[in-house]
């Protein structure tokens, strides 16, 4: 009932505040290939669909709580998957342990480049890291996770931060070989609100680093994300992006140069975030395709995207056009065994086409406007 009410409300709002679609710099598709294994050939087919929709960026989200599905040559024991941390472990993973190779990335990168599409690495931290943190503990005997949040890196653990940075460097240098200039550094769903007070070590670290007793545990997170932004740029990357749910007012400020992927209504509205950051619209209600039948969004169908959504439309908050630099259609593999690759492609295709049209490029017949 809540979803139905939201769908009706947004339909009415879209009529009251009609938006003319704008052409934007970033027209991204995100593929969660960290929780579900997609073959190289399937991803090459996805690139063809993207080209037809005038998408120009493929964000490969190759790491999440359930797995790291990209070969690491620095840590050969690391890549793999564990369905135990699926939202529904009773649904078996059809491809347990399968991962993309680094050669696969180079092949995908060349094909993307031929189509004018940039390949963007997406490595989420400090949250959404349970698989990596568990494998590290099993391999080394060192626990680098937060004691009360096993999916989150302890950002005050120097050993753990060095390990994560070394992974980011390995993958950053790999994707740079395909021409990648942007890096998705994650930063979402670190803790539920009620757990932040338990991160006293983050608060103490932030206060010590800045000599500011006003710093909170959240300010420790800000320091970590800013340092991650700095580190990625030291590898030669020109731009970073992170998710919106952890963006809020605090003593310290996130680097303004970090783009923010706005995916859900949170503490900060799109308008508030736009005062400091450029924004990429990936609002979940319209632009999430989720492999979980219980998490579908009424607005996420092709006809609703066509009827209501535009790149500057954020669930009732029309964004400032010059601060909305793009949008991202996201394919999230929450329960990897709930759909086959073919089913995912069949489900995504009409939505991508509608999204492409609302980016100002395609007519309802699928051709470019004259």
Short mmCIF file of C-alpha atoms in Angstrom, two decimals, residues 9 26 31 49 53 60 90 111-113 131-132 148 175 197 205 210 216-217 247 257 270 273 300 315 320 330:
data_model
loop_
_atom_site.label_atom_id
_atom_site.label_comp_id
_atom_site.label_asym_id
_atom_site.label_seq_id
_atom_site.Cartn_x
_atom_site.Cartn_y
_atom_site.Cartn_z
CA UNK A 9 1.76 10.71 -5.44
CA UNK A 26 27.05 11.26 -17.57
CA UNK A 31 26.09 -3.49 -13.22
CA UNK A 49 22.18 -2.27 -25.64
CA UNK A 53 20.45 4.03 -25.73
CA UNK A 60 31.24 -2.24 -12.97
CA UNK A 90 17.80 -20.24 0.39
CA UNK A 111 34.75 -3.09 -26.72
CA UNK A 112 33.39 -0.26 -24.57
CA UNK A 113 35.91 2.20 -26.00
CA UNK A 131 33.19 -10.95 1.88
CA UNK A 132 36.57 -9.23 1.55
CA UNK A 148 29.64 -4.41 15.77
CA UNK A 175 40.87 -0.08 -15.35
CA UNK A 197 27.42 6.22 18.55
CA UNK A 205 40.66 9.55 15.34
CA UNK A 210 42.06 17.65 13.00
CA UNK A 216 31.82 13.15 15.63
CA UNK A 217 32.15 9.54 14.43
CA UNK A 247 25.99 12.84 2.89
CA UNK A 257 34.89 17.83 -6.10
CA UNK A 270 19.08 16.82 -3.72
CA UNK A 273 23.57 18.41 -1.85
CA UNK A 300 10.81 1.31 -12.06
CA UNK A 315 10.93 12.35 -6.24
CA UNK A 320 19.05 22.62 -10.68
CA UNK A 330 21.43 0.54 -11.84
#
